Coordinates of C-alpha atoms and ligand atoms in Angstrom, one line a residue:
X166 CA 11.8 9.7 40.0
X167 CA 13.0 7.4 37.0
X168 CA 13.2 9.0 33.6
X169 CA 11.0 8.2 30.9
X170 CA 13.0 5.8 28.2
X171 CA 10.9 7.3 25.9
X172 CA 7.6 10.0 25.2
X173 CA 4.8 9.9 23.3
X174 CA 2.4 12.8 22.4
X175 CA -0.8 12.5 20.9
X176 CA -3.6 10.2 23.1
X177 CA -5.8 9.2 20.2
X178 CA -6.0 5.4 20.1
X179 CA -3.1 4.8 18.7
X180 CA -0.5 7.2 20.8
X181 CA -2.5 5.1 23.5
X182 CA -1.9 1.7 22.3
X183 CA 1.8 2.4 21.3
X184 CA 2.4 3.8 25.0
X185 CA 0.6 0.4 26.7
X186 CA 2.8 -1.9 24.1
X187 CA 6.2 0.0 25.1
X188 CA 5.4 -0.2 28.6
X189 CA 4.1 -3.7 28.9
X190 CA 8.0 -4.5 27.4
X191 CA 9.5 -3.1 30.5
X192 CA 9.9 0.9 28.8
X193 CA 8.8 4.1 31.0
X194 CA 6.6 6.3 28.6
X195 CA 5.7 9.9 29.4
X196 CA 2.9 11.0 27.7
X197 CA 1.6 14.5 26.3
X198 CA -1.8 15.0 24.5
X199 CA -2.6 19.1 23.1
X200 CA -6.0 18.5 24.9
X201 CA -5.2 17.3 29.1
X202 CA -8.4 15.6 29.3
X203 CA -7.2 12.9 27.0
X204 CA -4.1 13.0 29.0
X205 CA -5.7 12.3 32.1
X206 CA -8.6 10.2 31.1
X207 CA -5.5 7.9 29.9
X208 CA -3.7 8.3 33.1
X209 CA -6.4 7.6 35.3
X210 CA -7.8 4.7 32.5
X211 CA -5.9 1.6 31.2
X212 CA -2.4 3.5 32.0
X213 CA -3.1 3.3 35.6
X214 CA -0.4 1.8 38.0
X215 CA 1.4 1.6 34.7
X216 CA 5.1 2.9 34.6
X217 CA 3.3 5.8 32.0
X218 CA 4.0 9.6 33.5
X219 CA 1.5 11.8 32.7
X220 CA 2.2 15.5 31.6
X221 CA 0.3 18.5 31.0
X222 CA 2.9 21.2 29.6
X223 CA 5.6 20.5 26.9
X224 CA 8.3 21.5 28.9
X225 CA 7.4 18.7 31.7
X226 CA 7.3 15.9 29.0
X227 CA 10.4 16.8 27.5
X228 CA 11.9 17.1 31.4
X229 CA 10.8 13.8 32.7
X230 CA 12.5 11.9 29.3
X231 CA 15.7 10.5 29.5
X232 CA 18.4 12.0 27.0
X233 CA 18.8 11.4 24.7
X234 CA 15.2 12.4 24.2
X235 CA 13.2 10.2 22.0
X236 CA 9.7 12.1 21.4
X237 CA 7.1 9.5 19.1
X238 CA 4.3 11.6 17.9
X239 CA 1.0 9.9 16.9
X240 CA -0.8 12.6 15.9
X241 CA -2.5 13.7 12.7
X242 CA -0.7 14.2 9.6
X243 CA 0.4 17.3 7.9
X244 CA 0.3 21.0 9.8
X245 CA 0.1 19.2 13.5
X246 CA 3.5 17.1 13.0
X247 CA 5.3 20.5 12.1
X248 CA 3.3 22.1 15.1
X249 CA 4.6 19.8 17.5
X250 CA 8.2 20.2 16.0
X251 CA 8.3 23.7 16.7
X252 CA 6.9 23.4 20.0
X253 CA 9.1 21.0 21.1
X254 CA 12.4 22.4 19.3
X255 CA 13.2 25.3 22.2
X256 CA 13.5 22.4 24.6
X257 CA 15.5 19.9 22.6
X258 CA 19.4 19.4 22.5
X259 CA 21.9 17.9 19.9
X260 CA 21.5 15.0 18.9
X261 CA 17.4 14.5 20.6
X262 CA 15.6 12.1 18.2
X263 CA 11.7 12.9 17.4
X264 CA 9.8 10.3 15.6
X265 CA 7.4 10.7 13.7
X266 CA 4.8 7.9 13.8
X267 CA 2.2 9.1 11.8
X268 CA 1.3 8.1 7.9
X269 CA 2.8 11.2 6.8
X270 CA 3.7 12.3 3.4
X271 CA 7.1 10.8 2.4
X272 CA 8.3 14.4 0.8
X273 CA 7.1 16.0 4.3
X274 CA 9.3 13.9 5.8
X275 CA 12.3 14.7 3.2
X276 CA 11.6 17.9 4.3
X277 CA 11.6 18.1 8.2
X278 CA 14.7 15.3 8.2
X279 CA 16.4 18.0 6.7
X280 CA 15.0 20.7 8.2
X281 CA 15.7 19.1 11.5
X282 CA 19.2 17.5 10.8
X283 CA 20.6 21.2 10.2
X284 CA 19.7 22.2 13.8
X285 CA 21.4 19.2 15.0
X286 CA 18.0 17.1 15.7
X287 CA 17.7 13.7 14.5
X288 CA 14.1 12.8 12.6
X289 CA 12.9 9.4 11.9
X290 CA 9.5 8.8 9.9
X291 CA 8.1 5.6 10.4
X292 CA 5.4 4.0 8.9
X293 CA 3.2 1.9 12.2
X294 CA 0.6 -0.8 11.0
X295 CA -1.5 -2.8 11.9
X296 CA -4.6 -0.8 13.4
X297 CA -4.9 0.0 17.2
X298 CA -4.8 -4.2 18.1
X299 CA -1.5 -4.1 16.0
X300 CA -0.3 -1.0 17.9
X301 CA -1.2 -2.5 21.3
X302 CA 0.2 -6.3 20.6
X303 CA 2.8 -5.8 18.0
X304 CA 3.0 -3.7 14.9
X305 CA 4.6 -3.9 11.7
X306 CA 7.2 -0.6 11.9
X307 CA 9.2 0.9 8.5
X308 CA 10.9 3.3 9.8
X309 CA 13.1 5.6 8.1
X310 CA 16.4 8.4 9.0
X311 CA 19.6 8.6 9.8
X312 CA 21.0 5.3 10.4
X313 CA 22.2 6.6 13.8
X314 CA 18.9 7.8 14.2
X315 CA 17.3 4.4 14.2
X316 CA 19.8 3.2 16.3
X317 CA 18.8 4.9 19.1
X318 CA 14.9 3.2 18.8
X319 CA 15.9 0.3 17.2
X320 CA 15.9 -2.0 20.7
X321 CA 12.3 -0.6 21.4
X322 CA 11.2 -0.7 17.9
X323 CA 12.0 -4.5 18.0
X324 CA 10.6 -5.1 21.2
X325 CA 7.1 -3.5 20.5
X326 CA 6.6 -5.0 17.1
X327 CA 4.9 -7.7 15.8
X328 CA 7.1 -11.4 15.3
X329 CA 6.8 -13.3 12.5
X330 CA 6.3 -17.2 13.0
X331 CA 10.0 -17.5 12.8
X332 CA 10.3 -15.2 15.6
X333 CA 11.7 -12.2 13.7
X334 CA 10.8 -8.6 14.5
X335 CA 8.0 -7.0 12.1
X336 CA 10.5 -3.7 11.8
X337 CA 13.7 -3.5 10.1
X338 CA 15.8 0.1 9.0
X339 CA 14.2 1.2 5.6
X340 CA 16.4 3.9 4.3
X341 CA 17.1 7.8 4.8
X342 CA 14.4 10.5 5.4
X343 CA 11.4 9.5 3.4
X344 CA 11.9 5.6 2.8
X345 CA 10.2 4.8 5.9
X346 CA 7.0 7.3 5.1
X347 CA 7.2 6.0 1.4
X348 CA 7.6 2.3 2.0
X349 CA 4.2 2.8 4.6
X350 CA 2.2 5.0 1.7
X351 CA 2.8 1.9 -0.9
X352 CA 1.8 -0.5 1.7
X353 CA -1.2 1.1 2.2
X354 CA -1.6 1.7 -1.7
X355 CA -1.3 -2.2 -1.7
X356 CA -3.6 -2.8 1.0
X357 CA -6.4 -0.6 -1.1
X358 CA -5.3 -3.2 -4.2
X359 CA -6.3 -6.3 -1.7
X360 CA -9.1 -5.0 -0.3
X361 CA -10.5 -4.2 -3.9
X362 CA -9.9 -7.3 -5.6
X363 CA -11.7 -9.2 -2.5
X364 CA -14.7 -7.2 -2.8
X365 CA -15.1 -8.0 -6.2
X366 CA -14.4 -11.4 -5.6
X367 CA -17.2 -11.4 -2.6
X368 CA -19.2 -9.3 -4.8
X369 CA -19.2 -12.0 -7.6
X370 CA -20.1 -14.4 -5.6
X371 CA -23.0 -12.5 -4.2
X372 CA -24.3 -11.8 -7.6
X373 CA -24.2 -15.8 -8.4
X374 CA -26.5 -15.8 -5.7
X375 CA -24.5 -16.7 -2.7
X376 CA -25.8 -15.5 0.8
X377 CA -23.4 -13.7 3.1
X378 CA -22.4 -16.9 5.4
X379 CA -22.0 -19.0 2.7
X380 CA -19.4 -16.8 0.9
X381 CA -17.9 -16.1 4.6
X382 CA -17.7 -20.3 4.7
X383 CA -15.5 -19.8 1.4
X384 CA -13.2 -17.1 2.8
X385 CA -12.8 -18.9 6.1
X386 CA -11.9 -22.3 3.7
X387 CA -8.9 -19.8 1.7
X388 CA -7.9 -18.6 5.2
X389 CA -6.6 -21.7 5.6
X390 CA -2.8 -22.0 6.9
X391 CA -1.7 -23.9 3.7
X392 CA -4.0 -21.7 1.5
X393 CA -2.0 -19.7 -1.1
X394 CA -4.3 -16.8 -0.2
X395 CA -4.2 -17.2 3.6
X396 CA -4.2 -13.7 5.0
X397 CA -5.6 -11.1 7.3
X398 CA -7.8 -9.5 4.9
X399 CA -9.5 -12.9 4.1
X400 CA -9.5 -13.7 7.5
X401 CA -11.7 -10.5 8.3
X402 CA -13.6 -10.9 5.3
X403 CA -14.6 -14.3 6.4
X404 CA -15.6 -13.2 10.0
X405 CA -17.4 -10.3 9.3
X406 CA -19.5 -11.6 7.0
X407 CA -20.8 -13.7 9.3
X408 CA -22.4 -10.8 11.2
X409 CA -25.6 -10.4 11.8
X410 CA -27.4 -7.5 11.6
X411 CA -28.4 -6.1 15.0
X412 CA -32.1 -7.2 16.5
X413 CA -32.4 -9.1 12.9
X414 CA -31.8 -12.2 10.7
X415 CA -29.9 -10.1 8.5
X416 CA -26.4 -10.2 7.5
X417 CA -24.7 -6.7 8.6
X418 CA -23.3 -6.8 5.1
X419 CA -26.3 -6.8 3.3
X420 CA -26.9 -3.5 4.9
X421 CA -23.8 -1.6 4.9
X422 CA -23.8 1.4 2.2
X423 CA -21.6 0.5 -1.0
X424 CA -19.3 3.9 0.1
X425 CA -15.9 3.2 1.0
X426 CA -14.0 6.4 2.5
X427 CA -10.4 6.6 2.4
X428 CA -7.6 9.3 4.2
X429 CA -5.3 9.7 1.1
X430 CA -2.2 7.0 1.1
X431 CA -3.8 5.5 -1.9
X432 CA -4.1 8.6 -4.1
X433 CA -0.9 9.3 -3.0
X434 CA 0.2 6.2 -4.2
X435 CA -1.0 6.9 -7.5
X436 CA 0.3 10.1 -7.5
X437 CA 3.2 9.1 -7.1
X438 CA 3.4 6.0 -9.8
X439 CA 2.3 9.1 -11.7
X440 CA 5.1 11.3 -11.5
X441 CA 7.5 8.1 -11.7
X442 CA 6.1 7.0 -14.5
X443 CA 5.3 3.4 -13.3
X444 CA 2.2 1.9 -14.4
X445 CA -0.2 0.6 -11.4
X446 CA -3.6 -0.2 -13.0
X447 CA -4.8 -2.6 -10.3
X448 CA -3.8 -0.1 -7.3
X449 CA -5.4 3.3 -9.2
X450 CA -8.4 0.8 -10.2
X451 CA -8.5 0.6 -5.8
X452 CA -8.9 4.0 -5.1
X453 CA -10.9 5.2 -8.3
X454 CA -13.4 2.6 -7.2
X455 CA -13.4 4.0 -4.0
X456 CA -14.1 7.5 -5.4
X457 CA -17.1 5.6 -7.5
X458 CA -18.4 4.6 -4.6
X459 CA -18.8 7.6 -2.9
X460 CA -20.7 8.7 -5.4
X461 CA -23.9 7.3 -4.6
X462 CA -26.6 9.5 -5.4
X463 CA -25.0 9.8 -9.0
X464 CA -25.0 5.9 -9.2
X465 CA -28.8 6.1 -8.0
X466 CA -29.4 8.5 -10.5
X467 CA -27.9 6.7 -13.7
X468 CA -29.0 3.3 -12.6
X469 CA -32.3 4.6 -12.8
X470 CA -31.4 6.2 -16.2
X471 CA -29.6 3.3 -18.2
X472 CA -30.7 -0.3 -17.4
X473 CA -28.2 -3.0 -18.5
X474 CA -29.6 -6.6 -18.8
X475 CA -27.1 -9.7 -18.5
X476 CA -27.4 -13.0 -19.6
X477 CA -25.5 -14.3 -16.9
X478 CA -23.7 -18.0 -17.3
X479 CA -24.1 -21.7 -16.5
X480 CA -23.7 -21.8 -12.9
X481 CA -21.6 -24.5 -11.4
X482 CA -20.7 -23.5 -7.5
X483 CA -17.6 -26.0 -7.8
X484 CA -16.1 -24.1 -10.9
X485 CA -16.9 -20.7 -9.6
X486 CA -15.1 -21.1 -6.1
X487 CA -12.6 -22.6 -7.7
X488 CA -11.8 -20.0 -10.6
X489 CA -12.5 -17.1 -8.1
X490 CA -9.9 -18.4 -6.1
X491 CA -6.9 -18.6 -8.5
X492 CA -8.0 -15.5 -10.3
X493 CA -7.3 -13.9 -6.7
X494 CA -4.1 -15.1 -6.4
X495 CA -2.9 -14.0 -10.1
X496 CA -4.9 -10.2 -9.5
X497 CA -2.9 -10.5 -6.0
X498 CA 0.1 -10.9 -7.7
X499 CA -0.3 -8.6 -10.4
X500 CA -1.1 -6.0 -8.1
X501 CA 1.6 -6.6 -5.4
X502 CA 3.8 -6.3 -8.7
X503 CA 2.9 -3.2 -9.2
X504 CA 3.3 -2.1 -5.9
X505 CA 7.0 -3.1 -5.7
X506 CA 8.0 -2.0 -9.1
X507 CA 6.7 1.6 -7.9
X508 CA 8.9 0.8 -4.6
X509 CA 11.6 0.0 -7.0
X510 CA 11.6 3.2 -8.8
X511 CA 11.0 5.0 -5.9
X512 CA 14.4 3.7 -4.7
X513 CA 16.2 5.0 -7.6
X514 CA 14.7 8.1 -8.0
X515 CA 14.9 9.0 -3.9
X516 CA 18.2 7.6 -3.4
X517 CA 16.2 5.4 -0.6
X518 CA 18.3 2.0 -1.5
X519 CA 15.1 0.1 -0.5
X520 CA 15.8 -3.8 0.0
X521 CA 12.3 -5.1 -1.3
X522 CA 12.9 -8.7 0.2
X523 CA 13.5 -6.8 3.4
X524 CA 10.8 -4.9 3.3
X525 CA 8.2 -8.2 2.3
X526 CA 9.6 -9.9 5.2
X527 CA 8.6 -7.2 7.9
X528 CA 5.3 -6.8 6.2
X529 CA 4.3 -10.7 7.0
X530 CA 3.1 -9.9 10.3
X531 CA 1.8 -7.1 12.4
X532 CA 0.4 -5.2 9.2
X533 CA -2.6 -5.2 7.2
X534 CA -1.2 -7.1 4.4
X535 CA 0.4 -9.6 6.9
X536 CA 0.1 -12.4 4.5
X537 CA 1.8 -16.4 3.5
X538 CA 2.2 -14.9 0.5
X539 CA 5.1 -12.2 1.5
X540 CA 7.0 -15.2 2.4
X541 CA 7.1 -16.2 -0.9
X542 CA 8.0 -12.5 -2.1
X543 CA 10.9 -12.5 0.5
X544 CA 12.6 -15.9 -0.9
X545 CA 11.8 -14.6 -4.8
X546 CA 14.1 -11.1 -3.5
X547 CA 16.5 -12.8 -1.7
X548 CA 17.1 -15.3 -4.8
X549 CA 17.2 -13.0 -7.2
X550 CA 17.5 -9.2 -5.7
X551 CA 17.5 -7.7 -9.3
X552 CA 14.3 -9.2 -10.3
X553 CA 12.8 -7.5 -13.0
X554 CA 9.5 -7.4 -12.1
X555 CA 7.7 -9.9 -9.2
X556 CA 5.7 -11.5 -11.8
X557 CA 9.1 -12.9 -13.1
X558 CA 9.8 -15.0 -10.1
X559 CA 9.7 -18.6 -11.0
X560 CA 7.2 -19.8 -8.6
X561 CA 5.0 -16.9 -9.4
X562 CA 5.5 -16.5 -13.3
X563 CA 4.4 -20.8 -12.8
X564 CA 1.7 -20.0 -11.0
X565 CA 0.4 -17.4 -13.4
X566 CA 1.2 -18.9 -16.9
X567 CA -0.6 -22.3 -16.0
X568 CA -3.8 -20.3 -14.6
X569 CA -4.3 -17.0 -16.2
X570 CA -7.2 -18.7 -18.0
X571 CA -8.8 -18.6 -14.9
X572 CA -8.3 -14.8 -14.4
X573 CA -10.1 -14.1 -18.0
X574 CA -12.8 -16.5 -17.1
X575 CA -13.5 -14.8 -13.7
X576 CA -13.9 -11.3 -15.6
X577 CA -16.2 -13.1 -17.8
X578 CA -18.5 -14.5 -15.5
X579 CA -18.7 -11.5 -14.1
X580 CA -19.2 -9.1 -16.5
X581 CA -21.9 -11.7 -17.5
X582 CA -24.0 -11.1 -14.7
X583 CA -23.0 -7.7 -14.5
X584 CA -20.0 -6.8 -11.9
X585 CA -18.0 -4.3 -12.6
X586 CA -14.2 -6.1 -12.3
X587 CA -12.4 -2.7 -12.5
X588 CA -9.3 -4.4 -10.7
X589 CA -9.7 -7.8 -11.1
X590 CA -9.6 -6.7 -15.1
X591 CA -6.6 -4.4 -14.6
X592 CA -4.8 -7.0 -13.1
X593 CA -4.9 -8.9 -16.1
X594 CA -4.5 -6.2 -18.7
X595 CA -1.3 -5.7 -16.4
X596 CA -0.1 -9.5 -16.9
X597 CA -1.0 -9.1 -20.9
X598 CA 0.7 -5.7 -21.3
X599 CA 3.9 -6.7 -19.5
X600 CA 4.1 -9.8 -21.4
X601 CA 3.3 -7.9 -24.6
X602 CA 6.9 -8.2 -26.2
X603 CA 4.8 -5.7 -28.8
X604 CA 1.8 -3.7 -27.6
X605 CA -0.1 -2.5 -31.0
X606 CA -2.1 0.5 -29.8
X607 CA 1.1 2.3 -29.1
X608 CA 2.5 1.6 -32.2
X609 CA -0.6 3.1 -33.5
X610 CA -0.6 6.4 -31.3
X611 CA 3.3 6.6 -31.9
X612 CA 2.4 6.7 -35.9
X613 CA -0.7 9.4 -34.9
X614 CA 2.2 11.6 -32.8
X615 CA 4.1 11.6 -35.7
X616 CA 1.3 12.0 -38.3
X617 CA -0.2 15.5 -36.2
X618 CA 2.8 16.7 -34.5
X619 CA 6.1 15.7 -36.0
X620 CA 6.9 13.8 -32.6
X621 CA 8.8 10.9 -34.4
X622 CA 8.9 7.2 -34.1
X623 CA 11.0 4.2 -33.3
X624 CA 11.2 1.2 -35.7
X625 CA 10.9 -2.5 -35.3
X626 CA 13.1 -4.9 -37.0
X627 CA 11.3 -6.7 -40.2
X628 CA 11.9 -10.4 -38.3
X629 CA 12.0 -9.7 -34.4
X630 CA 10.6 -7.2 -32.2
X631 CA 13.5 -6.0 -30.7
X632 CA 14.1 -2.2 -31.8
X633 CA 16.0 -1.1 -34.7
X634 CA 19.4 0.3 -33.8
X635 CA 22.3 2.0 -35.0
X636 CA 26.0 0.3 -34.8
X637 CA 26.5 1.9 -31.6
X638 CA 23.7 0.2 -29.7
X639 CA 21.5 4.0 -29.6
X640 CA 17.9 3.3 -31.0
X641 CA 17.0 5.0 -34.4
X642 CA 14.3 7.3 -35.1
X643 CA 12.1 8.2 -37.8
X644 CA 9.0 10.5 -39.1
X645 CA 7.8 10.7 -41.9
X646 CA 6.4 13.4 -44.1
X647 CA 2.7 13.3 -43.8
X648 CA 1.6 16.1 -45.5
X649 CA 4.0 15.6 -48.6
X650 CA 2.5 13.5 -51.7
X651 CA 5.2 11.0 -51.5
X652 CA 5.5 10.4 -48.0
X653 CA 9.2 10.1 -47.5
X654 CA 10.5 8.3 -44.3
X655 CA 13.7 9.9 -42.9
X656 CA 15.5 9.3 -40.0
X657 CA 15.8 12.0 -37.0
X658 CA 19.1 12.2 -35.6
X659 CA 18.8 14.2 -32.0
Ligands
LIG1870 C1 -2.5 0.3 8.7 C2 -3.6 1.0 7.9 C3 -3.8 2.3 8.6 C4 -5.2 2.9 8.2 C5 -5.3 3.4 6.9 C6 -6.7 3.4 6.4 O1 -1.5 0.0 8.0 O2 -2.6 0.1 9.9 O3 -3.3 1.2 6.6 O4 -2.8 3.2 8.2 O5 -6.2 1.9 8.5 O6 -4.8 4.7 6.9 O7 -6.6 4.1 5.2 P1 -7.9 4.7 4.5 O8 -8.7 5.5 5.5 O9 -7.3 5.6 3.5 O10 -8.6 3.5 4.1

């Protein structure tokens, strides 16, 4: 019998979907699942006359692949992966390849690359998106290894993933151990941005009193292929907005709970812009709304306690669609700014020597975030590679200095009829702050760190706001002597 090309284990829906995809291109794929019944209801299901062998014992999987073995696992993140790994290490040989295909945690990854690479095993972590239609048809894949590693996937990588309208593959080598792992975690941190700042976009709109079809009218108009905010999420915005309620006149949105759940790739997106020390308002807004939302009872509870009465604002539909759609664009920005600068860091810090124009270009199809927009971020990168930050693109800084009026005015209207903007707002402290050549509240607190704990300050010159260095370019500091009746400045040399 013919070798497998390659296994998967793990027969939830997306171990399934990824085994139909690499089969349909002309790949045998043995199959393993912990549980048989999965197995064989697979086997016996859609994988039937397929060129998919079925197994039941570890050993038989590894046995019917072809070596160099190439073992995917789609199975749930944390303890299973490493369960799998030492099940399947007694059968393995040098220079075997097991991919990881889960959203695993980038330092888990770190981890069992090296854990793997000292017993002679190559380890990939790969990042898969684009839901179980994405996995079936054509994902977006960041995977990440040794470069040899990826070699030995790369032809079925390309061949299962998603193609961009120019016809380029959706997957692309990210960098060593983590950078796959990491690159999928932000992606996902930046999917929980988009889907935020639509919902209050939608929710706005709701609140000007807007029924659900209407609004999905407006969606479907900015899904439009020459729209600046064309995109999946819009796209699925618009369409299921339009759905009705079952057995009633009612919009299924008017009568889905307000509590959105989440796995963790968000908070560990903030967690990690947390211990990197990059600011992503817009993205932590995402996830701590999230968290607010699952608190229902408490929101019951207090709305019952405090009652907040709003003025609201001369309504004109015309303006409103119109300054809800730019202010989506600049939040969008803002936020995917964010996203890359903690990509950025994360490159640095990780030794991952992430290509961000790369990594925009395989996110514009197959994936969640598939979007016109990443075009745009892939010509920015590939322009200028050393960008400062995205919102210093030309196109995009454009963009935003001619419109952020309409970002303020969105919060505005909102706030005036009572929506809470958490990220639409932090998306536009973001622009203000990074712009802020000074930003006076930390001048403040640096004077207060000084005042109650001797921490020291840094100076501004009398005529710029450039800092106040010494003649060999290092910035001076200063504190001053608080509790003495003169207050004498002096300077702190380190
Ligand atoms: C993707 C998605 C996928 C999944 C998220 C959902 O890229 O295909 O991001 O990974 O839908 O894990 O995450 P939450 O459950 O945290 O919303």
């Amino acid at each position: 019998m013919k070798k497998a090309d390659i296994g998967v284990i793990g027969m939830e829906v997306m171990g399934r979907s990824l085994a139909l995809n690499m089969e349909s291109k002309g790949y045998t794929v043995a199959v393993y699942n912990r549980t048989g019944e999965k197995t064989k209801a697979f086997a016996e299901g859609p994988a039937k006359g397929k060129n998919i062998i079925p197994t039941y014992e570890i050993k038989d999987f590894v046995e019917a692949l072809e070596s160099p073995k190439k073992i995917m696992l789609m199975v749930k993140e944390g303890a299973p992966v490493d369960a799998f790994i030492e099940t399947l290490l007694p059968f393995l040989k040098h220079g075997d390849l097991i991919i990881d295909g889960g959203n695993s945690f980038f330092k888990d990854t770190i981890r069992r690359n090296k854990y793997l690479s000292e017993k002679g095993i190559l380890f990939i972590g790969t990042g898969v998106s684009g839901g179980e239609e994405g996995a079936l048809k054509g994902p977006a894949i960041m995977p990440g290894g040794q470069k040899e590693a990826y070699k030995l996937i790369e032809k079925i990588f390309k061949d299962i993933s998603a193609k961009a309208y120019d016809g380029e593959p959706c997957v692309d080598y990210m960098g060593p151990d983590g950078a796959g792992h990491f690159v999928k975690t932000i992606h996902n941190g930046i999917e929980y941005g988009d889907m935020q700042l639509i919902g209050e976009v939608v929710w706005f709109l709701k609140n000007t009193g807007m029924r659900a079809d209407k609004i999905a009218d407006i969606m479907a108009r900015w899904n439009d292929k020459n729209d600046i905010l064309c995109s999946y999420l819009i796209e699925i915005t618009a369409d299921s907005m339009k759905q009705k309620h079952q057995g009633s006149d009612e919009f299924l949105v008017d009568r889905v709970a307000d509590i959105t759940r989440m796995k963790g790739t968000g908070t560990w997106t903030v967690q990690s812009a947390l211990e990197l020390l990059v600011p992503i308002p817009t993205i932590a807004a995402a996830v701590f709304s999230r968290e607010m939302s699952q608190d229902k009872n408490l929101r019951l509870e207090m709305s019952k306690k405090i009652s907040l009465t709003f003025n609201g604002f001369a309504n004109n539909p015309e303006e409103i669609i119109d300054v809800a759609h730019d202010a989506l664009y600049i939040a969008k920005i803002s936020s995917y700014a964010q996203g890359i600068a903690l990509l950025t860091a994360a490159s640095s810090a990780y030794n991952f020597n992430l290509n961000i124009g790369k990594i925009a270009k395989i996110w514009r199809a197959g994936c969640i975030i598939r979007a016109q927009f990443l075009d745009e971020i892939t010509r920015a990168y590939e322009a200028n590679p050393d960008l400062p930050n995205l919102l210093a693109a030309p196109k995009f800084a454009a963009f935003v200095s001619s419109n952020i009026g309409k970002l303020a005015r969105f919060i505005d209207m909102a706030h005036k009829c009572g929506v809470p903007t958490l990220a639409m707002s932090s998306a536009f402290d973001y622009i203000l702050q990074i712009t802020s050549a000074v930003m006076p509240s930390a001048q403040v607190s640096a004077l207060q760190r000084d005042y109650f704990g001797a921490h020291g300050y840094f100076k501004i010159n009398s005529d710029s706001p450039e800092l106040m260095v010494n003649n060999e370019g290092k910035i001076r500091e200063f504190h001053t002597e608080w509790l003495l009746p003169t207050r004498p400045e002096r300077e702190i040399t380190r």
